[in-house]
Tab-separated table of C-alpha atoms in Angstrom:
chain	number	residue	atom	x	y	z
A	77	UNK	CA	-20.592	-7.417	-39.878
A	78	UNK	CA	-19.276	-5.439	-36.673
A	79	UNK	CA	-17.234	-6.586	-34.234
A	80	UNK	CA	-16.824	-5.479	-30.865
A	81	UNK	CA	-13.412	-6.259	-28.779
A	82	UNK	CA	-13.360	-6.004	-24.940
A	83	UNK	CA	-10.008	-4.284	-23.946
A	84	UNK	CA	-9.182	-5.997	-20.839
A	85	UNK	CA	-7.907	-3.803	-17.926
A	86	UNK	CA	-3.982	-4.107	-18.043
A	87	UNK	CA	-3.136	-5.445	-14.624
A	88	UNK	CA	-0.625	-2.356	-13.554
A	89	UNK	CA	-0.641	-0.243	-10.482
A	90	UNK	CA	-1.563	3.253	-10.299
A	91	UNK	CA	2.066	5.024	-9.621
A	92	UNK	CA	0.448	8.309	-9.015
A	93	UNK	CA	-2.067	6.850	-6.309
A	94	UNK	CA	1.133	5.289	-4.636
A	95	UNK	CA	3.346	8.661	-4.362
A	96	UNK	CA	0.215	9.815	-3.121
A	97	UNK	CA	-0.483	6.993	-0.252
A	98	UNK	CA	3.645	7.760	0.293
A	99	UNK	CA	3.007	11.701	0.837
A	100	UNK	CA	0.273	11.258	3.039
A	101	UNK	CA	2.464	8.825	4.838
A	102	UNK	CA	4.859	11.329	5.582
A	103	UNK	CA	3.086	13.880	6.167
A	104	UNK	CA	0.647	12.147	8.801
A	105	UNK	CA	3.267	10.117	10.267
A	106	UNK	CA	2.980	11.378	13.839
A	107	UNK	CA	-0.849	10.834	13.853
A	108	UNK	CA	0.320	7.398	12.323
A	109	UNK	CA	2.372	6.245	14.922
A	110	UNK	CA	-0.079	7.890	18.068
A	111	UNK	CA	-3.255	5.870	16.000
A	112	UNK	CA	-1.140	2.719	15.635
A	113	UNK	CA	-1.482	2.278	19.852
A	114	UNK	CA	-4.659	4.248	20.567
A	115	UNK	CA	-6.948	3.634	17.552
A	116	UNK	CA	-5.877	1.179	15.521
A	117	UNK	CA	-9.134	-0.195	13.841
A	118	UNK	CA	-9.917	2.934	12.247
A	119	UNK	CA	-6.468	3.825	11.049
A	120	UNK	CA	-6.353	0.474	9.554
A	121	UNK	CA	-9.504	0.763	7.865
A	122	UNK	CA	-7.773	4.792	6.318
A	123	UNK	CA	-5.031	3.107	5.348
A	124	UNK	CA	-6.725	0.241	3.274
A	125	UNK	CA	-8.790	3.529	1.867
A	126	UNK	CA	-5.106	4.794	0.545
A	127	UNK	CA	-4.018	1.546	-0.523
A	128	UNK	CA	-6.579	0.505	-2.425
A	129	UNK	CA	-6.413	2.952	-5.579
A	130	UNK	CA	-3.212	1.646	-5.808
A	131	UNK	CA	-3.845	-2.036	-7.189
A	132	UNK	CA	-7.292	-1.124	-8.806
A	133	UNK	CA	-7.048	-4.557	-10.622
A	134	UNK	CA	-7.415	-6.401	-7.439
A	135	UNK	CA	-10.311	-7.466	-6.037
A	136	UNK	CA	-9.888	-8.639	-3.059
A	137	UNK	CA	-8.536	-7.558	0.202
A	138	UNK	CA	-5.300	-6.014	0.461
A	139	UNK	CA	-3.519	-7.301	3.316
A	140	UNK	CA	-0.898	-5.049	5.292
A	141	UNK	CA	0.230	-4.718	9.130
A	142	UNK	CA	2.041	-2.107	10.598
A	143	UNK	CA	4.672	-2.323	13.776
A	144	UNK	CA	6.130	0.901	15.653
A	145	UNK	CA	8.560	0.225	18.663
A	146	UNK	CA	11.388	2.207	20.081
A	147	UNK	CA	11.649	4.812	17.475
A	148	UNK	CA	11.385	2.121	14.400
A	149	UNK	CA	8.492	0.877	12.311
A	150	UNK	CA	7.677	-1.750	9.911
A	151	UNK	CA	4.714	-1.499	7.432
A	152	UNK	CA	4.503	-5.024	5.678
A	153	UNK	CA	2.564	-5.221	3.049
A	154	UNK	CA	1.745	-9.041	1.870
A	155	UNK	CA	1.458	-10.021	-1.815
A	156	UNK	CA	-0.701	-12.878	-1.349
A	157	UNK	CA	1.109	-14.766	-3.899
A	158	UNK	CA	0.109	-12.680	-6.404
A	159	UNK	CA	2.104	-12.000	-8.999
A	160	UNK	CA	0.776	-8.757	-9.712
A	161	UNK	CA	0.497	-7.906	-5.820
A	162	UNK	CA	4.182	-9.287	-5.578
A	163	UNK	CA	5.902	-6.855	-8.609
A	164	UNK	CA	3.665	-3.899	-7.813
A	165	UNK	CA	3.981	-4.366	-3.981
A	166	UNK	CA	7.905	-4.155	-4.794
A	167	UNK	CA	7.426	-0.646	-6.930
A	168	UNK	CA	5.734	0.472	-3.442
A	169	UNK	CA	8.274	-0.273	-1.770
A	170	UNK	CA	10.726	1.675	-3.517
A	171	UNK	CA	8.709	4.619	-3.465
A	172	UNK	CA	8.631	5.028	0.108
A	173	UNK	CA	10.295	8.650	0.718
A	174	UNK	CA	13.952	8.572	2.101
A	175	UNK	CA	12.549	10.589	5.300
A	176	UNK	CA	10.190	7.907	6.015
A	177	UNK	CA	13.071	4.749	5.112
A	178	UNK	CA	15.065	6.922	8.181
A	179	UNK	CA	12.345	5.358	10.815
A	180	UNK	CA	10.277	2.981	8.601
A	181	UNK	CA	11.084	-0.666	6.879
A	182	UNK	CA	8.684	-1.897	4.249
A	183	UNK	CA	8.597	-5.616	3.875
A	184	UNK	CA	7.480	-7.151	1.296
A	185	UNK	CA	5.677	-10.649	2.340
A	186	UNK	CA	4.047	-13.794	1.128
């Protein structure tokens, strides 16, 4: 008699994919912050494309907005009340690059 087990995908974040998303942060920040007011659809849609390998357990649509005035930005990035989404959007957070945390606040929302 054979048996055959499905290993179910463990419900973790890739870390690698998020220093990633936080290097091309930094280092595209100025083309960031001119896209935010100019072309904002598109740089939405490339930063989804970043996120997404991130959470590759989650299915649905990550949700995130960004803010830039007077020098200062805000990137929240919304959990969803997932519980997964919620610890894992928490490890992003903590990644973010002390050069970017000079001129950037993540926030972590329902």
């Amino acid at each position: 008699m054979k048996f055959r087990f499905q290993l179910t995908k463990k419900k973790e974040m890739n870390l690698n994919a998020a220093k990633d998303f936080w290097q091309w942060f930094e280092e595209n920040e100025k083309s960031i912050i001119k896209r935010y007011k100019t072309d904002g659809r598109r740089l939405v849609f490339e930063i989804d494309q970043k996120l997404q390998p991130i959470f590759p357990y989650y299915k649905g649509e990550l949700e995130f907005q960004l803010g830039f005035n007077e020098g200062r930005g805000e990137f929240f990035f919304f959990h969803l009340k997932n519980k997964h989404l919620m610890r894992d959007g928490d490890t992003l957070g903590t990644l973010m690059p002390e050069a970017v945390k000079q001129r950037w606040r993540y926030i972590l929302s329902e």
